[in-house]
Short mmCIF file of N, CA and C and ligand atoms in Angstrom, two decimals:
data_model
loop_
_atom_site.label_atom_id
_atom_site.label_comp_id
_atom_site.label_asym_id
_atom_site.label_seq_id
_atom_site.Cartn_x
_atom_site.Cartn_y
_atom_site.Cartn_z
N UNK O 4 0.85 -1.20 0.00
CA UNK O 4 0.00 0.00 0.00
C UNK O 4 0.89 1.25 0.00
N UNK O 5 0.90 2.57 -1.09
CA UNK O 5 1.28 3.45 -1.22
C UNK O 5 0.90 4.29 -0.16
N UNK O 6 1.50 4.67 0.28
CA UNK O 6 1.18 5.92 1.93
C UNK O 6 1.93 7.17 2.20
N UNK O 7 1.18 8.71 1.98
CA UNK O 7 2.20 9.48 2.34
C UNK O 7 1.55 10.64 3.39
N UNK O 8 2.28 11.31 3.70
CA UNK O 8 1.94 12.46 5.11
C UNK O 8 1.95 13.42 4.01
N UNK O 9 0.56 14.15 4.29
CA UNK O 9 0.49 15.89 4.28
C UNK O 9 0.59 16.52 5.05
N UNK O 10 1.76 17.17 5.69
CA UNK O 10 1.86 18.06 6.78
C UNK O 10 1.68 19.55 7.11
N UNK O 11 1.37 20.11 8.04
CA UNK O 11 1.21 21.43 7.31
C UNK O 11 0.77 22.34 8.56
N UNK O 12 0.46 23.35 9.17
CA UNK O 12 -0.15 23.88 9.58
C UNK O 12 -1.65 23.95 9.92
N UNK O 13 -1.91 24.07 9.16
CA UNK O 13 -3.85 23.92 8.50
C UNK O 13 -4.34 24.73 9.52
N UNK O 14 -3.67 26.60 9.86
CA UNK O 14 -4.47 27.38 10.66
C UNK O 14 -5.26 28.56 9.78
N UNK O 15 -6.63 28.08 9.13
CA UNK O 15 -7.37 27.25 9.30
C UNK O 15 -6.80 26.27 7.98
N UNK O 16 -7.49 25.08 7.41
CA UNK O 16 -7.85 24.28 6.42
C UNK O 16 -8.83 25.00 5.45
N UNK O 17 -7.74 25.41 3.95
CA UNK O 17 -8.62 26.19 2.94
C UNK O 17 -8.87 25.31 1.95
N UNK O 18 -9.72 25.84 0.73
CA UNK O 18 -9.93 25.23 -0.30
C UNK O 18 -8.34 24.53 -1.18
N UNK O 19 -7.29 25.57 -0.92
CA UNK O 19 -6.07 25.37 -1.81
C UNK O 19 -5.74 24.03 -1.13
N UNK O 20 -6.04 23.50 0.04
CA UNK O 20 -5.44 22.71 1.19
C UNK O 20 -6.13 21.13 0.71
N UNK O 21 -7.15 21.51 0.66
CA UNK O 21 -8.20 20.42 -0.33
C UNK O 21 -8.00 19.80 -1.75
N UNK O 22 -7.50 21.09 -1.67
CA UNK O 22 -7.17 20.73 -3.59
C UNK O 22 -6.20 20.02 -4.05
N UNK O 23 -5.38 20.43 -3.07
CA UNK O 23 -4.13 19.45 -2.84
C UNK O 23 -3.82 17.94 -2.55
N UNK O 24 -5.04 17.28 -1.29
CA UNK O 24 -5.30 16.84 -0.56
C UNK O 24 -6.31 15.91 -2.10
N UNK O 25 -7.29 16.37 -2.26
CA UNK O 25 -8.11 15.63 -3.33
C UNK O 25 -7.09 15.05 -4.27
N UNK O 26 -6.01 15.72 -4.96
CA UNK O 26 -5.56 14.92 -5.95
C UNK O 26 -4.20 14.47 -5.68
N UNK O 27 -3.60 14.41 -4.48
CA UNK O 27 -2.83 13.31 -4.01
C UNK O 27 -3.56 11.81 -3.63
N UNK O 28 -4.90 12.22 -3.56
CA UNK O 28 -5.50 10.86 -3.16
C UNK O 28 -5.35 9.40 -4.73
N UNK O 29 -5.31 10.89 -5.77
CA UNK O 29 -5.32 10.20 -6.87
C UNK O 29 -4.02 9.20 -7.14
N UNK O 30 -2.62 9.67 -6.16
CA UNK O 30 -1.74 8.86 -6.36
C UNK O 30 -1.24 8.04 -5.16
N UNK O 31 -1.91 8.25 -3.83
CA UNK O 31 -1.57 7.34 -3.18
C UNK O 31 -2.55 6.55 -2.91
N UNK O 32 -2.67 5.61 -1.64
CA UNK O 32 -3.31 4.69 -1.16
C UNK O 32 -4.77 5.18 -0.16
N UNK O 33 -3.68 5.81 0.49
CA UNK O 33 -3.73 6.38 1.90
C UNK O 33 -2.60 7.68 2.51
N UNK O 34 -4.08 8.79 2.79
CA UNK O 34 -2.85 10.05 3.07
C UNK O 34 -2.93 10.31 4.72
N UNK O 35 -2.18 10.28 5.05
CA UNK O 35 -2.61 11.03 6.66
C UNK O 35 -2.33 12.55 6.65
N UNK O 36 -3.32 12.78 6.70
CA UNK O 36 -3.46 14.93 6.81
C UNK O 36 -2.73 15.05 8.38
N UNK O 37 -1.38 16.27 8.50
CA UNK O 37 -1.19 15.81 9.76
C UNK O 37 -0.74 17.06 10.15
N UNK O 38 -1.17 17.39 11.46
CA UNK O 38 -1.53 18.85 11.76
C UNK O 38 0.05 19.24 12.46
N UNK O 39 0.72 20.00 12.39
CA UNK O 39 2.20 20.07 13.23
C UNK O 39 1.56 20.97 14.68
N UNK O 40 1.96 20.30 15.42
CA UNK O 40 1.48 21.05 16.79
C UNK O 40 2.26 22.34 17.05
N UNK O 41 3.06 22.51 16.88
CA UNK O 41 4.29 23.37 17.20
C UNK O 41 4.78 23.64 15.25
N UNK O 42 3.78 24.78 14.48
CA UNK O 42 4.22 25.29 13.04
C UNK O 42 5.22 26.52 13.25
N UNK O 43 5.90 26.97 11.81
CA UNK O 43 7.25 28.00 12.06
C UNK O 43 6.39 29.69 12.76
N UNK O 44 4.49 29.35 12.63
CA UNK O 44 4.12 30.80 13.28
C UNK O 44 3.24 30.39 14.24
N UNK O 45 2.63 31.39 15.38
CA UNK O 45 1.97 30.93 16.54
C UNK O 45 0.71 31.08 15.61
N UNK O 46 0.20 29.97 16.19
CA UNK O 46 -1.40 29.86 15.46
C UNK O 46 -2.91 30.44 16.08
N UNK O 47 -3.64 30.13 15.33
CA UNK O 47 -4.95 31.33 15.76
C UNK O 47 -5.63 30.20 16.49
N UNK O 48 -6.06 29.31 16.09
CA UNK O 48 -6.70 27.79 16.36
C UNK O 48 -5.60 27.24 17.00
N UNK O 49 -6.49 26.20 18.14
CA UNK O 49 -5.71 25.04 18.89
C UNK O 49 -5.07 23.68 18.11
N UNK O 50 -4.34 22.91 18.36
CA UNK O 50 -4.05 22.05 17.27
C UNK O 50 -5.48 20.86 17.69
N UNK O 51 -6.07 20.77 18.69
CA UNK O 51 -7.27 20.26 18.68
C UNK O 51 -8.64 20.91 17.79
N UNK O 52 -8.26 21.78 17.92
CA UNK O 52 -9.43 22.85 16.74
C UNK O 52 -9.39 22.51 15.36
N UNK O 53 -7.90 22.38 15.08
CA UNK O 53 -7.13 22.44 13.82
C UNK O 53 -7.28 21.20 13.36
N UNK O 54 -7.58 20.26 14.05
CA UNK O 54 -7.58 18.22 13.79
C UNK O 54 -8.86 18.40 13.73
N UNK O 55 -10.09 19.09 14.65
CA UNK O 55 -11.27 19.04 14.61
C UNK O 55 -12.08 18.92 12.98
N UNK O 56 -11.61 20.33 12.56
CA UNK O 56 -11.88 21.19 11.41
C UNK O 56 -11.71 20.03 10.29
N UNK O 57 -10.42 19.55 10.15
CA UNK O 57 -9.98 18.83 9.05
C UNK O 57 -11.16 17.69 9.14
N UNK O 58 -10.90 16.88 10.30
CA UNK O 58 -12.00 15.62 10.14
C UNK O 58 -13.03 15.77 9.99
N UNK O 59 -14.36 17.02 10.31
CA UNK O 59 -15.03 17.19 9.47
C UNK O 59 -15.55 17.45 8.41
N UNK O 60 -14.15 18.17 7.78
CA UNK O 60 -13.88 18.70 6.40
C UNK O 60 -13.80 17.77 5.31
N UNK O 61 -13.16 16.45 6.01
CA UNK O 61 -12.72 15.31 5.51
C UNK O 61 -13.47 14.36 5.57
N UNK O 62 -14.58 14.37 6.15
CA UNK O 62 -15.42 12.94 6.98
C UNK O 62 -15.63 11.80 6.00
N UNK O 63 -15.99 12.73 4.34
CA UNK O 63 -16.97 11.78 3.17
C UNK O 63 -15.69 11.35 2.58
N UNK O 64 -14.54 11.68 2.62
CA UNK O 64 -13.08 11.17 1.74
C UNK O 64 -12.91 9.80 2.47
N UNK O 65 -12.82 8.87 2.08
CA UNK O 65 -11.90 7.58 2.57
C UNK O 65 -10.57 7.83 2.23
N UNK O 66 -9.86 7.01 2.90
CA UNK O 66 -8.31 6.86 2.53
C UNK O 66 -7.56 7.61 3.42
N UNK O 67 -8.48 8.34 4.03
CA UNK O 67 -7.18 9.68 4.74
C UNK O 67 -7.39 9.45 6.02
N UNK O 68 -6.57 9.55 7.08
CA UNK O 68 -6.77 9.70 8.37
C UNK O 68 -6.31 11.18 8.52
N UNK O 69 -6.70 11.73 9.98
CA UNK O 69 -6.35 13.14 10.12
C UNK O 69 -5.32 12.81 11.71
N UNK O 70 -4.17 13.47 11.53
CA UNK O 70 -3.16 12.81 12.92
C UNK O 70 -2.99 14.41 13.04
N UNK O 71 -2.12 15.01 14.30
CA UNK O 71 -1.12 15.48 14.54
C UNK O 71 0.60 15.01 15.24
N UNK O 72 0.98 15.59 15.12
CA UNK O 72 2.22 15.41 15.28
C UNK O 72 3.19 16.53 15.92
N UNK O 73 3.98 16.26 16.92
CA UNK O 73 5.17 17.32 17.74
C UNK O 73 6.46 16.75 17.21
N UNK O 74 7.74 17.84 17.23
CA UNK O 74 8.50 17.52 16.51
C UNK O 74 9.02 17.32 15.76
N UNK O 75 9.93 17.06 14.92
CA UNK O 75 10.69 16.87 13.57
C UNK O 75 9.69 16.44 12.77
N UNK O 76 9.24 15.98 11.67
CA UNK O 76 8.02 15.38 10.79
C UNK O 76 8.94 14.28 10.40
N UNK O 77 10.29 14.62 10.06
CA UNK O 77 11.13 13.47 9.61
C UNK O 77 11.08 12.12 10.71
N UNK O 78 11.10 12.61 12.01
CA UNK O 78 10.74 11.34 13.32
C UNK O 78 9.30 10.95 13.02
N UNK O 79 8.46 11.62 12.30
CA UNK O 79 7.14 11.38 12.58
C UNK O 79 6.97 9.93 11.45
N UNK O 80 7.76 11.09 10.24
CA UNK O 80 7.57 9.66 9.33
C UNK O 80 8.06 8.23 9.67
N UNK O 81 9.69 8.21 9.98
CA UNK O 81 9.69 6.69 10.07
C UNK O 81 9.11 6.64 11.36
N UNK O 82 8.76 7.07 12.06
CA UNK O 82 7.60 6.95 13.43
C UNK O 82 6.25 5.38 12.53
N UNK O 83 5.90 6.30 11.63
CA UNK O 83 4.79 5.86 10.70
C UNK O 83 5.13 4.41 9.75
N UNK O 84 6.21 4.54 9.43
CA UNK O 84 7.18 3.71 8.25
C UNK O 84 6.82 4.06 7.05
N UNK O 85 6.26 5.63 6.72
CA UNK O 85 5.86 6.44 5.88
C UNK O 85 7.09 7.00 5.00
N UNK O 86 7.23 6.98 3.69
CA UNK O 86 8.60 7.43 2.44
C UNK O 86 8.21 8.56 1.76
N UNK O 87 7.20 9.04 2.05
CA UNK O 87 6.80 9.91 1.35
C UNK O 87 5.88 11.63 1.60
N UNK O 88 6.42 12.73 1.23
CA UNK O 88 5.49 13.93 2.15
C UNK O 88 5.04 13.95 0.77
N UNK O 89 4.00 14.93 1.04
CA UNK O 89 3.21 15.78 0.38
C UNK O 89 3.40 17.02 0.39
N UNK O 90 3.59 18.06 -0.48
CA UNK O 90 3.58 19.61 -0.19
C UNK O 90 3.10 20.09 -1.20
N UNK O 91 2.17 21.05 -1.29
CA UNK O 91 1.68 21.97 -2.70
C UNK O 91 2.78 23.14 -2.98
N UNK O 92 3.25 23.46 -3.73
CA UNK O 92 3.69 24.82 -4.65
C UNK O 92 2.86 25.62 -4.88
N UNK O 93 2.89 26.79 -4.43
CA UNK O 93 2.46 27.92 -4.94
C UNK O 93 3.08 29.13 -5.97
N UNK O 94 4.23 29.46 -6.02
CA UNK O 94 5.33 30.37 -6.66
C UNK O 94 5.98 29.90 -6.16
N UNK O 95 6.59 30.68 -6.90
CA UNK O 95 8.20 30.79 -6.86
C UNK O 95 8.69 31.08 -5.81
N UNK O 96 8.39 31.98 -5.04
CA UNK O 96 8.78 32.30 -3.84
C UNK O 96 8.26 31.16 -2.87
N UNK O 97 7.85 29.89 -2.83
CA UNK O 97 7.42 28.94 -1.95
C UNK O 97 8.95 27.68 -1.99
N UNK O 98 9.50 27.75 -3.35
CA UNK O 98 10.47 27.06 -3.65
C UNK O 98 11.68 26.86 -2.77
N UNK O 99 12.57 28.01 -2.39
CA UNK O 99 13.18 28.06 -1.94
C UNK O 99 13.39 27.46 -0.67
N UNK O 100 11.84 27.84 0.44
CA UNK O 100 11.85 27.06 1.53
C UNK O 100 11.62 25.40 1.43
N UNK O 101 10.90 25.15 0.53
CA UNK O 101 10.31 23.93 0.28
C UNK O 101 11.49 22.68 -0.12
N UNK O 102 12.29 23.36 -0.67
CA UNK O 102 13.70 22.57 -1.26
C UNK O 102 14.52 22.16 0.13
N UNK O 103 14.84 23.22 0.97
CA UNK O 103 15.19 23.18 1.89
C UNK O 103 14.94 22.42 2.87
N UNK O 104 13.51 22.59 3.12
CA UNK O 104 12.85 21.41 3.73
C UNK O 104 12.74 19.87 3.15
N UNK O 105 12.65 19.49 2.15
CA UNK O 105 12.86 18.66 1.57
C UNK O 105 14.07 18.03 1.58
N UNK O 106 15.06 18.67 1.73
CA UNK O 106 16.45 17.94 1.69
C UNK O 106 16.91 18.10 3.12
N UNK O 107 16.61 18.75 4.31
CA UNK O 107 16.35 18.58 4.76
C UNK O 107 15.88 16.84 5.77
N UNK O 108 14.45 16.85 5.07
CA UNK O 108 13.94 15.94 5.83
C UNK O 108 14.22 14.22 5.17
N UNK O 109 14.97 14.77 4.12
CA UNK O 109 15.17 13.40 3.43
C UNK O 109 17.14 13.17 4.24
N UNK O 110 17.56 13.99 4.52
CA UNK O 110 19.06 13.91 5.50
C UNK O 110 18.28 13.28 7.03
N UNK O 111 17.33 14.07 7.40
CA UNK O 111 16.79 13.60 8.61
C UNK O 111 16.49 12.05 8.74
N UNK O 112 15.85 11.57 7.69
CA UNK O 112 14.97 10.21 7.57
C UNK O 112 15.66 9.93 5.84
N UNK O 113 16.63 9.52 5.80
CA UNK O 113 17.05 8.48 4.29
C UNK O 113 15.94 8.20 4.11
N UNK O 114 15.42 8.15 2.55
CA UNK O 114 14.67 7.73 2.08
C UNK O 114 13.43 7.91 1.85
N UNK O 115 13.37 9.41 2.59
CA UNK O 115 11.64 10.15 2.73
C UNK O 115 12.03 10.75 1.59
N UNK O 116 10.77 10.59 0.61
CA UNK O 116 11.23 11.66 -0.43
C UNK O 116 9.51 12.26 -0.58
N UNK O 117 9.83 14.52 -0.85
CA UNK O 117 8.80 15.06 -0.70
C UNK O 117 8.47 15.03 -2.12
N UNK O 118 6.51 14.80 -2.38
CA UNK O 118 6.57 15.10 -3.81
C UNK O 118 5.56 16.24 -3.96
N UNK O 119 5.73 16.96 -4.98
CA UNK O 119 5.12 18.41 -5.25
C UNK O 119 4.48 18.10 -6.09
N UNK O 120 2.90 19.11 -5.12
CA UNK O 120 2.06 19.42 -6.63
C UNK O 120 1.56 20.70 -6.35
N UNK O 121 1.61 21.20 -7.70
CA UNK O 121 1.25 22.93 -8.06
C UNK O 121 -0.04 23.13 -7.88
N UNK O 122 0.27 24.20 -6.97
CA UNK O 122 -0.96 24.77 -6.39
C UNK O 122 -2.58 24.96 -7.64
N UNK O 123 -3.28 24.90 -7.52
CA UNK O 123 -4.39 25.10 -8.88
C UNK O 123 -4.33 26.72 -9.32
N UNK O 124 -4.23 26.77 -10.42
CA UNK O 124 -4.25 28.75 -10.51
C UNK O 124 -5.12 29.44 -9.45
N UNK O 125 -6.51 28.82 -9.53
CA UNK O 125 -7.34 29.45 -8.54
C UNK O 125 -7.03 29.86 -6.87
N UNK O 126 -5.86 29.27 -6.81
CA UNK O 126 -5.81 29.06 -5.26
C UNK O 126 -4.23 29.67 -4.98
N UNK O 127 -4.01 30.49 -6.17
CA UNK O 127 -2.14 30.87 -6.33
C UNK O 127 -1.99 32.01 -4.87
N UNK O 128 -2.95 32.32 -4.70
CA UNK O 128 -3.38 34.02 -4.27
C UNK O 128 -3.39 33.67 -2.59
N UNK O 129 -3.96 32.23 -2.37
CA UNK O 129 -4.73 31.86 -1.05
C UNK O 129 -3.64 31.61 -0.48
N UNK O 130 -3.99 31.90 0.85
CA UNK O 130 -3.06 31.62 2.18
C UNK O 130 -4.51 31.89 3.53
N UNK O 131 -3.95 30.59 4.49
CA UNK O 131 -4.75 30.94 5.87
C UNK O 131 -4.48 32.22 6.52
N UNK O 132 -3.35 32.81 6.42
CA UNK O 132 -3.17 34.24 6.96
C UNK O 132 -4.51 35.19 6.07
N UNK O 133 -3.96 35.12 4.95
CA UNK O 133 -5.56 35.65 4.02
C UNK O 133 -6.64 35.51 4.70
N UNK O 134 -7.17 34.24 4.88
CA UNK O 134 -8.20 34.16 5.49
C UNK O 134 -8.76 34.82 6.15
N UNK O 135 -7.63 34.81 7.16
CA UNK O 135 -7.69 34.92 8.58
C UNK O 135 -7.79 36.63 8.82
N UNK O 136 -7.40 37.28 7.98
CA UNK O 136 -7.06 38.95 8.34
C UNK O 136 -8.59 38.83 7.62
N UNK O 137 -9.15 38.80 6.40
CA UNK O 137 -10.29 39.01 5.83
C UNK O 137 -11.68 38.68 7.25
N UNK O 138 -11.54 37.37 7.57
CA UNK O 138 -12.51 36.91 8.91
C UNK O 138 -12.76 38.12 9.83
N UNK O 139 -11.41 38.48 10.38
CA UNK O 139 -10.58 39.11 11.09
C UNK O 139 -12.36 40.50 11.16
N UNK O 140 -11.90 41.24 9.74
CA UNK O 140 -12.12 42.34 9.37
C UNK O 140 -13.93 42.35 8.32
N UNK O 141 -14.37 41.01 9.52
CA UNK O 141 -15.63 40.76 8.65
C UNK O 141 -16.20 40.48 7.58
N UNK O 142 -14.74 40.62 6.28
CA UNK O 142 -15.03 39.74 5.20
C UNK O 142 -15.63 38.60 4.67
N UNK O 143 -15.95 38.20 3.12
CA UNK O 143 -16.81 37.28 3.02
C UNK O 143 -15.78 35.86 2.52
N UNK O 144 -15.48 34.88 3.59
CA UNK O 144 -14.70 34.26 3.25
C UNK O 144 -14.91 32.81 2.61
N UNK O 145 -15.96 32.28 2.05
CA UNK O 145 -16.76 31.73 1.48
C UNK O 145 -15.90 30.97 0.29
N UNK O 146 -15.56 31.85 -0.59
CA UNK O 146 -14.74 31.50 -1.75
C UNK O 146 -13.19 30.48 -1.41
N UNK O 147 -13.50 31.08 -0.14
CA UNK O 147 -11.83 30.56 0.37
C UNK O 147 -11.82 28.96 1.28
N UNK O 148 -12.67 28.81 2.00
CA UNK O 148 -12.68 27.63 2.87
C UNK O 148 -14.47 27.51 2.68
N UNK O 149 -14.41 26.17 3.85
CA UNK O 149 -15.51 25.31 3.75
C UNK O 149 -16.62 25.82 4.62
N UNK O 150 -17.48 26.06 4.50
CA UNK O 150 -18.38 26.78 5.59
C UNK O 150 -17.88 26.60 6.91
N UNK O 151 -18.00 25.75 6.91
CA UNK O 151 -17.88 25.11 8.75
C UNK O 151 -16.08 25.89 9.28
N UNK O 152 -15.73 26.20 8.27
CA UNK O 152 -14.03 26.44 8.75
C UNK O 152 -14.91 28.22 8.90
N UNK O 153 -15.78 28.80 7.85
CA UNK O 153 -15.41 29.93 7.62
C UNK O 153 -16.73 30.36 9.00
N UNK O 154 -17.18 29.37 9.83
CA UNK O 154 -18.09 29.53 11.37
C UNK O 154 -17.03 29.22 12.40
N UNK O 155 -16.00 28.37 11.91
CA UNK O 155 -15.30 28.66 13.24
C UNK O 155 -14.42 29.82 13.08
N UNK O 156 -13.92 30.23 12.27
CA UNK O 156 -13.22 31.38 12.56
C UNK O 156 -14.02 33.00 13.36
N UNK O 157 -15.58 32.86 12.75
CA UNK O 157 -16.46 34.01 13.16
C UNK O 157 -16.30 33.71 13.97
N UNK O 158 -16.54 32.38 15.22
CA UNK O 158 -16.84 32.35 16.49
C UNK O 158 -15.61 32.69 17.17
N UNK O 159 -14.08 32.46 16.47
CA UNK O 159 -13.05 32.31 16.94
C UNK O 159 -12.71 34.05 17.02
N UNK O 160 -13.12 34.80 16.22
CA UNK O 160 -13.04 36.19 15.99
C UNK O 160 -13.65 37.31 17.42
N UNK O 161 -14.64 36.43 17.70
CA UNK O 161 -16.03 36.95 18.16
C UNK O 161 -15.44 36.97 19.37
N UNK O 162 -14.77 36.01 19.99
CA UNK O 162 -14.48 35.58 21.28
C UNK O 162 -12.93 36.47 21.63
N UNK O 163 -12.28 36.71 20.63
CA UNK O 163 -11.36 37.65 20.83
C UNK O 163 -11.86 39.04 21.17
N UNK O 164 -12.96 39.63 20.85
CA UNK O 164 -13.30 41.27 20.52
C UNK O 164 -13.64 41.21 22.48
N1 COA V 30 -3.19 26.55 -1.73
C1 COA V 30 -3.26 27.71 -1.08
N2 COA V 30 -2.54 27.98 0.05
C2 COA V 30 -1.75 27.03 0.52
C3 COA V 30 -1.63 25.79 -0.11
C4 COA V 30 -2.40 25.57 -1.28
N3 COA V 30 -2.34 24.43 -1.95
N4 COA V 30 -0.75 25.05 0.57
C5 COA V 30 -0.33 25.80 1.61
N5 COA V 30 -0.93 26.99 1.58
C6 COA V 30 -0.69 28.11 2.48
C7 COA V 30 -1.19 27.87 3.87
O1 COA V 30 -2.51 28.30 4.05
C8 COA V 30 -0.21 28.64 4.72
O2 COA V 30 -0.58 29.99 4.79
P1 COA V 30 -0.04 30.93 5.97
O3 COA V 30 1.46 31.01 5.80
O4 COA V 30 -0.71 32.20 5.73
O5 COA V 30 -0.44 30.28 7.26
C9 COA V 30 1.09 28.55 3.93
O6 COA V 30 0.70 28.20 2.62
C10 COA V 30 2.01 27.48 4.44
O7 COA V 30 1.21 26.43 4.92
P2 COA V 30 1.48 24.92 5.16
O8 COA V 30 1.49 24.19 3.88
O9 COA V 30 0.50 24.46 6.17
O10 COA V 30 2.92 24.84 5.66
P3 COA V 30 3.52 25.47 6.91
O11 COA V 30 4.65 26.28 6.43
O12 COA V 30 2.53 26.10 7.78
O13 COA V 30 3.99 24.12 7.64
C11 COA V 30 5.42 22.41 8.38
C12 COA V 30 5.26 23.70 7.60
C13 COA V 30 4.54 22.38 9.62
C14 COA V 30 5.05 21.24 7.51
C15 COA V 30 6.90 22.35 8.76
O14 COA V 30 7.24 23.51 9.48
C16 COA V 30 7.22 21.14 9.61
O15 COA V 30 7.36 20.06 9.11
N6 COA V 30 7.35 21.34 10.93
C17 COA V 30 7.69 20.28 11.86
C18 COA V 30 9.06 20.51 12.45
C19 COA V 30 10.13 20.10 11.49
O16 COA V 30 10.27 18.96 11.10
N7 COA V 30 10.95 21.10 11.11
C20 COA V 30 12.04 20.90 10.22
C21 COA V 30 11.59 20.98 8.80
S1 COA V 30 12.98 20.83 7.73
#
């Protein structure tokens, strides 16, 4: 069975995140969506919020489990006996870190190798920070995530003011 980790942040889980997520399913077996407890920025959502969101987001997909994870991702994988990440591309400017990380996590864990897929045009623009300032500022964020992501952020907004 083909098996790989999507790792990621997911503060919140957008459409670009899905899109990604939908057509890796097309080449693996089985993906585990996997939330990093500790990402490179402090997050808006709990990583229990953040696992919440996805598995409902995810409920009707088979194949995927939704995990988190503390620590290196490279421990996580052979943790798993997992060879393979997932990461979307967005520009050019996503490259640089992504390479890094990639070689990286394949020095960390021999034999993990990350595979890329390009972001969909529609989704070149999107980022959860986006989201999140638009929510933020009462925007209509609809176009961007899944209803249920774009009610927890109102409530998550609401409770800050
Ligand atoms: N379409 C649109 N937007 C997308 C997207 C897509 N397909 N894929 C990612 N994004 C956006 C996200 O919304 C996010 O936006 P933000 O920066 O505004 O929050 C941004 O791109 C990056 O998101 P994500 O893909 O979740 O990656 P990340 O940089 O948040 O996560 C980890 C990086 C968690 C995977 C990485 O830090 C990690 O593995 N950490 C564990 C510790 C470790 O092993 N460190 C050493 C690594 S070498």
């Amino acid at each position: 069975m083909l098996e790989a980790i999507y790792p990621g942040s997911f503060d919140p889980v957008t459409y670009g995140h899905l899109d990604i997520i939908d057509r890796a399913l097309h080449l693996f077996d089985r993906l585990i969506v996997a939330v990093a407890e500790r990402g490179p920025k402090e997050s808006f959502f709990n990583v229990e919020e953040r696992v919440a969101m996805l598995k409902e987001v995810l409920a009707d997909r088979p194949k995927i489990v939704v995990s988190h994870f503390d620590g290196l991702l490279a421990d996580y994988a052979i943790r798993e006996r997992i060879r393979f990440v997932i990461r979307g591309l967005r520009a050019v400017s996503d490259f640089d870190f992504e390479l890094q990380m990639a070689l990286t996590n394949s020095k960390l864990a021999p034999g993990l190798d990350t595979v890329f897929l390009m972001t969909k045009e529609t989704h070149l623009y999107l980022s959860s920070s986006t989201v999140k300032e638009i929510a933020k500022l009462g925007g209509d964020v609809s176009e961007f995530v899944p209803p249920l992501v774009g009610e927890r952020l109102k409530e998550g907004f609401k409770k800050e003011i």
